[in-house]
XYZ file of C-alpha atoms in Angstrom:
437
model
C 47.953 154.645 67.378
C 49.783 151.597 65.565
C 53.175 151.092 65.556
C 56.378 149.140 66.281
C 58.489 150.560 69.779
C 60.878 148.923 71.214
C 60.080 147.870 74.829
C 61.788 146.045 78.450
C 60.235 143.002 79.679
C 61.458 141.560 83.391
C 60.140 137.886 83.485
C 61.365 135.332 85.852
C 61.131 132.079 84.150
C 62.218 127.911 84.950
C 64.307 126.589 81.919
C 64.586 122.872 82.159
C 67.838 122.494 79.561
C 69.002 118.457 78.776
C 71.306 118.139 81.709
C 68.197 118.653 83.868
C 66.457 116.378 82.312
C 69.251 113.794 82.481
C 69.489 114.258 85.932
C 65.849 113.732 86.488
C 66.020 110.738 84.537
C 68.687 109.493 86.583
C 66.808 109.552 89.590
C 63.795 108.935 88.599
C 65.675 104.477 87.751
C 66.298 101.942 89.464
C 69.376 100.109 90.111
C 68.798 97.774 87.148
C 68.312 100.724 85.146
C 71.227 102.893 86.266
C 73.748 100.506 85.122
C 72.569 99.676 81.960
C 71.716 103.453 81.069
C 76.430 104.219 82.988
C 77.052 101.313 81.144
C 75.464 102.883 77.478
C 76.504 105.929 78.354
C 80.413 104.827 78.864
C 80.253 103.290 75.626
C 78.558 106.534 73.740
C 81.602 108.848 75.862
C 85.372 107.650 75.489
C 86.810 109.891 78.243
C 83.940 107.748 80.734
C 84.893 104.852 83.087
C 82.617 102.670 84.883
C 83.478 100.249 87.263
C 81.014 97.515 88.443
C 81.028 94.074 90.088
C 78.488 91.412 91.486
C 80.973 89.944 93.196
C 82.211 90.906 96.738
C 80.501 94.018 98.023
C 77.930 93.597 96.531
C 76.638 89.686 96.832
C 79.595 87.123 97.861
C 81.721 86.264 100.547
C 85.726 85.178 99.919
C 86.268 81.854 100.481
C 89.361 80.958 102.009
C 92.335 82.645 103.442
C 95.260 84.243 102.192
C 95.491 85.544 98.260
C 94.237 82.294 96.582
C 90.633 83.021 98.284
C 88.168 82.005 95.861
C 84.726 84.799 94.845
C 81.624 83.210 95.416
C 79.214 83.138 92.170
C 76.074 86.249 91.507
C 73.281 84.729 92.868
C 71.708 85.889 89.425
C 74.566 83.522 87.612
C 73.319 80.367 88.981
C 69.483 81.714 88.443
C 66.958 79.520 86.370
C 66.792 79.591 82.554
C 63.412 80.461 80.924
C 60.954 77.473 81.199
C 59.135 76.714 77.765
C 55.344 78.528 77.367
C 52.442 76.689 77.924
C 51.978 76.218 74.054
C 55.414 75.127 73.625
C 54.726 72.452 76.275
C 51.543 71.015 73.878
C 53.124 71.198 70.988
C 55.481 68.189 71.984
C 52.714 66.458 72.986
C 50.562 67.017 69.738
C 54.385 65.981 67.981
C 54.283 63.160 69.281
C 50.587 61.708 67.972
C 51.948 61.320 64.489
C 48.499 63.520 63.467
C 47.595 64.581 60.036
C 49.338 67.840 58.554
C 45.576 69.339 58.623
C 44.597 68.493 62.072
C 48.473 69.512 63.924
C 47.975 72.941 62.191
C 44.612 73.061 63.572
C 45.604 72.077 67.088
C 48.594 73.686 66.976
C 46.687 77.431 66.197
C 43.484 75.954 69.295
C 46.951 75.770 70.958
C 48.059 79.012 70.582
C 44.566 80.343 71.468
C 43.996 79.251 74.650
C 44.077 81.634 77.543
C 46.007 81.214 80.625
C 44.329 79.324 82.485
C 44.026 76.907 79.423
C 40.362 77.323 78.079
C 39.596 77.991 73.731
C 37.334 80.949 74.398
C 36.987 81.108 70.370
C 34.276 79.849 67.606
C 35.369 76.381 66.364
C 33.212 77.947 62.885
C 35.926 81.462 63.206
C 39.074 79.075 64.368
C 37.625 77.069 60.633
C 37.041 79.987 58.840
C 40.601 81.351 59.560
C 42.534 78.784 58.699
C 40.417 77.428 55.781
C 40.044 73.970 57.013
C 36.537 71.468 57.628
C 34.923 72.567 60.815
C 35.656 68.538 61.352
C 39.062 69.028 61.403
C 39.191 71.886 63.931
C 36.467 68.882 65.990
C 38.962 66.940 65.616
C 42.319 68.931 66.085
C 41.002 69.756 69.681
C 39.372 66.903 70.482
C 43.026 65.305 69.897
C 43.771 69.112 72.121
C 41.772 67.834 74.886
C 43.438 63.958 75.449
C 46.420 66.303 75.968
C 48.211 66.548 79.447
C 47.524 67.906 82.288
C 43.002 66.585 82.006
C 40.796 69.155 81.645
C 43.181 70.936 78.754
C 41.342 72.836 75.823
C 37.936 73.323 77.804
C 35.117 76.103 76.480
C 33.961 76.081 79.673
C 34.250 75.457 83.523
C 31.269 72.312 82.367
C 33.623 70.916 80.269
C 36.387 71.553 81.967
C 35.389 69.217 85.188
C 33.518 66.572 82.559
C 36.806 66.086 81.020
C 38.567 65.705 83.987
C 36.124 63.351 85.606
C 35.950 61.246 82.341
C 39.505 60.100 82.489
C 39.951 59.339 86.315
C 39.702 55.556 87.303
C 39.064 57.177 90.674
C 35.855 59.189 89.976
C 33.566 58.985 91.984
C 30.122 58.002 91.770
C 27.591 60.546 90.364
C 30.219 63.175 90.277
C 29.696 63.376 86.643
C 26.347 63.695 86.522
C 26.289 66.295 89.212
C 28.747 68.094 86.585
C 26.884 68.016 84.005
C 23.574 69.226 84.955
C 23.947 71.018 88.444
C 27.572 72.709 88.749
C 24.748 75.806 89.832
C 22.974 74.159 92.709
C 26.622 72.457 93.526
C 28.091 76.210 93.873
C 24.881 77.183 96.154
C 25.114 74.420 98.390
C 21.945 73.039 97.363
C 22.602 69.523 98.383
C 19.263 68.935 98.437
C 17.997 69.767 95.087
C 20.359 67.772 93.665
C 20.014 64.592 95.199
C 16.442 64.603 94.934
C 16.964 65.149 90.814
C 19.378 62.657 90.613
C 17.154 60.185 93.142
C 20.482 58.944 95.390
C 20.659 59.644 99.269
C 22.491 63.471 100.976
C 25.178 61.654 101.709
C 26.117 60.124 98.432
C 25.549 64.058 96.536
C 28.466 65.102 99.296
C 30.878 62.852 98.731
C 30.643 63.267 94.664
C 31.023 67.649 95.823
C 33.660 66.711 97.242
C 35.619 65.420 94.732
C 34.615 67.518 92.572
C 35.982 70.635 94.586
C 39.036 68.459 94.450
C 39.382 68.962 90.686
C 41.313 71.863 88.774
C 39.150 74.503 87.609
C 42.493 76.398 86.225
C 43.908 73.326 84.362
C 46.908 75.755 81.639
C 47.752 77.257 85.206
C 50.088 73.868 85.729
C 51.968 74.713 81.713
C 52.332 77.827 82.654
C 55.702 78.999 82.425
C 57.127 81.329 85.948
C 59.068 83.675 85.371
C 60.309 84.644 88.675
C 61.423 88.571 89.686
C 64.740 88.821 91.091
C 64.799 92.202 92.945
C 68.414 93.129 94.061
C 67.360 96.057 96.745
C 68.541 99.363 96.619
C 68.981 99.992 100.327
C 69.471 98.937 103.284
C 68.021 99.672 106.649
C 69.646 98.194 109.522
C 67.517 98.270 113.252
C 70.121 98.748 116.640
C 68.655 99.479 119.774
C 67.641 102.675 120.342
C 68.681 103.821 116.131
C 68.491 102.760 112.404
C 71.118 102.858 109.639
C 70.227 103.300 106.518
C 72.800 102.386 103.574
C 73.223 102.057 99.720
C 73.336 98.502 98.500
C 76.766 98.725 96.590
C 75.221 97.877 93.176
C 73.235 101.272 93.693
C 77.354 102.797 94.224
C 78.189 102.506 91.056
C 82.067 103.981 90.576
C 82.753 106.812 87.717
C 85.996 108.375 86.460
C 87.497 109.980 83.304
C 90.205 108.254 82.371
C 93.530 109.995 82.724
C 94.725 108.793 79.290
C 92.146 111.466 77.207
C 93.351 114.667 80.009
C 96.400 115.030 77.742
C 93.560 115.721 74.261
C 92.210 118.112 76.221
C 95.040 120.468 75.893
C 94.771 123.679 73.411
C 97.682 122.665 71.851
C 95.720 119.108 70.529
C 93.836 119.939 66.926
C 90.912 122.076 67.170
C 88.221 119.440 66.596
C 89.963 117.048 69.143
C 90.067 119.790 71.385
C 86.202 120.565 71.355
C 84.932 116.828 71.135
C 86.828 115.845 73.909
C 86.038 119.519 76.175
C 82.464 118.012 75.508
C 83.374 114.447 76.134
C 84.802 115.657 79.885
C 81.863 117.540 80.191
C 79.139 115.359 79.455
C 81.005 113.274 81.635
C 81.624 115.348 84.619
C 77.815 115.830 85.247
C 77.249 112.795 84.653
C 78.689 111.990 87.309
C 77.757 114.814 89.519
C 73.533 113.613 88.549
C 74.463 110.035 89.945
C 76.431 111.740 93.120
C 72.737 113.827 93.712
C 71.189 110.553 93.233
C 72.541 108.784 95.744
C 72.898 111.802 98.085
C 68.857 112.218 97.423
C 68.204 108.761 97.891
C 69.600 108.316 101.191
C 67.565 111.365 102.042
C 64.251 110.313 101.956
C 64.840 106.262 102.742
C 65.740 107.734 106.303
C 63.223 110.869 106.400
C 60.797 107.904 105.598
C 62.068 105.466 108.084
C 62.065 107.902 110.625
C 58.300 108.198 109.898
C 57.853 104.608 110.249
C 60.541 103.680 112.743
C 57.130 101.253 114.534
C 57.172 99.135 111.821
C 60.973 98.689 112.604
C 59.428 97.269 115.961
C 56.420 95.829 114.514
C 56.305 95.068 111.855
C 53.310 95.632 108.949
C 51.332 96.368 112.367
C 53.248 99.381 113.287
C 53.079 101.259 109.384
C 51.813 104.955 110.366
C 49.489 106.233 107.264
C 52.195 108.370 104.782
C 51.654 110.863 102.253
C 54.553 112.175 99.864
C 53.809 115.896 101.200
C 55.153 114.178 104.301
C 58.119 114.010 103.040
C 58.596 116.487 101.225
C 57.340 118.576 103.840
C 60.130 117.330 106.400
C 63.145 117.073 103.248
C 61.796 121.293 101.988
C 61.461 119.510 98.853
C 59.098 118.869 95.916
C 57.077 116.154 96.156
C 57.558 114.959 92.137
C 61.211 114.951 93.286
C 60.537 112.361 96.257
C 57.824 110.484 94.097
C 61.211 110.134 91.447
C 62.842 108.952 93.845
C 60.754 106.587 95.326
C 59.781 105.047 91.813
C 60.706 100.921 91.384
C 63.762 101.367 94.428
C 63.023 98.543 97.012
C 64.732 98.812 100.853
C 65.258 95.495 102.347
C 64.633 96.085 106.786
C 65.236 93.854 109.340
C 61.151 92.133 108.139
C 61.723 91.577 104.562
C 62.483 93.420 101.084
C 59.671 96.274 100.503
C 59.625 98.518 98.219
C 59.123 102.183 98.750
C 55.717 102.681 97.280
C 54.506 100.434 100.338
C 54.851 102.813 103.209
C 53.449 105.156 101.940
C 49.546 104.632 102.785
C 46.319 106.380 103.498
C 45.333 106.993 106.937
C 42.178 105.724 108.844
C 40.199 107.455 111.562
C 40.070 106.127 115.276
C 38.614 106.217 118.261
C 41.244 108.520 120.160
C 41.341 110.923 117.079
C 44.547 109.506 115.372
C 44.267 107.674 112.534
C 46.448 104.262 111.290
C 47.540 103.611 108.208
C 45.865 101.154 105.568
C 48.258 98.887 105.290
C 47.630 97.896 109.380
C 44.023 97.597 108.711
C 44.470 95.573 105.548
C 46.576 93.499 107.902
C 44.003 93.106 110.369
C 41.131 92.264 108.704
C 43.281 89.445 106.329
C 43.455 88.354 109.787
C 40.799 88.293 111.596
C 39.250 86.439 108.435
C 41.725 83.922 109.237
C 41.091 82.875 112.259
C 37.005 83.175 111.361
C 34.674 79.861 111.868
C 34.243 78.746 108.208
C 31.055 77.760 109.223
C 29.734 80.868 110.299
C 32.338 83.611 109.115
C 32.439 86.851 109.665
C 30.019 89.444 107.855
C 31.751 92.812 106.337
C 29.572 93.651 108.869
C 30.583 91.790 112.092
C 34.848 92.871 110.590
C 33.179 96.294 110.882
C 32.229 96.236 114.239
C 35.188 93.718 115.308
C 37.354 96.785 114.436
C 35.685 99.267 115.574
C 35.854 97.340 119.705
C 40.056 97.876 118.764
C 39.137 101.860 118.089
C 39.378 101.889 114.309
C 36.823 104.026 112.775
C 35.384 101.852 109.393
C 32.632 101.211 107.654
C 30.586 98.333 106.524
C 31.800 99.520 102.265
C 35.209 100.591 103.211
C 35.414 96.740 104.805
C 34.059 95.358 101.288
C 36.813 97.730 99.740
C 39.783 96.344 101.242
C 38.583 92.324 100.895
C 37.925 92.735 97.628
C 41.245 94.735 97.358
C 42.882 91.003 99.195
C 41.781 89.100 96.898
C 39.336 87.482 99.465
C 35.902 86.077 98.964
C 32.549 87.200 100.610
C 30.862 85.827 103.468
C 28.651 83.055 101.390
C 32.096 82.165 99.189
C 34.251 81.558 102.154
C 31.514 79.943 104.587
C 32.044 75.803 104.484
C 28.386 74.606 103.386
C 29.789 71.308 103.913
């Protein structure tokens, strides 16, 4: 029979409360993001006091003696200002040419459409249509743009880039223009005999011209690119001792939070009901936030210490000593969920005896070795880089040669895997690394 009835049903489920979401969010924040977040919370919550100073413990050292000692300034305060972009630098040159308004407008439009290498990939007809001007105006604007510094800027392909540099160089080598204009593919393949035969010049002359062409800049836009340095403040410091190591949080990762004593009297019941309820909620929020920050500190220290225990060889040998390690390795060691470990290492950096590394750097897959063990892919990449750096450039090592060399060292790696690691290192293949002159 169909109908309504009452029944008890016992279930177990996990409820993600706003407090739990906040705790997870704080754990995943980097140091800079955490400081910004705490500053926002201190602005919104009147009972929360946030103390943060970049001086003394965080960066500088006190100089001089006595009470009048001065503090060394924060290095980040002395960082260089943002540089002008490539477009801004080109516009500053165009303003010195006293161009007609329509030509200047078209040249400025071209300067804003160059890619990072300084190449123009937009057809002139399309630009003329967008600006609603004659194509001859755009061609004149392109000519003026290509006359700027550095030579080669505003080119549309590699051929034009090289030619623009050759015609403006008073010390250019004979036949360099002809080779750049019609024989670039032969030059890239090292077919000097075909070039010399086509131009009817001695092979030695072709060699000198090709050597000169290789000194030219195929990416002139990089000379005008704005350099934006990335400043990294490590979240933790790892120090190596004779037979042990230590992991400590950086001062910036340990902000000081406290509750204002001035607001405690407002939390007494004799205050108005509205004020009592508001201040009570503020106290509860501040206390939970302080607890979340403390849990973040504890979790970071646990994860970082467990990682360094697994990577003790790295502390002694550097990158060559990195062992294979996964999130499950650390989560199983700490009886912690993998997602928690992942959030703990996100955007975090460690200052080690071998430099500053992101914590994610230490997590790498393993490669089988002849003794039944495994080697870290980081170590394998470093070894491949060393083999290529020490090779004979007239007879560079092929991927199979590198695989054979690694096999003789006990590392089993296929040729395809060597190719994959080499490409991840942005290293050309053996034909591209061969010195053909």
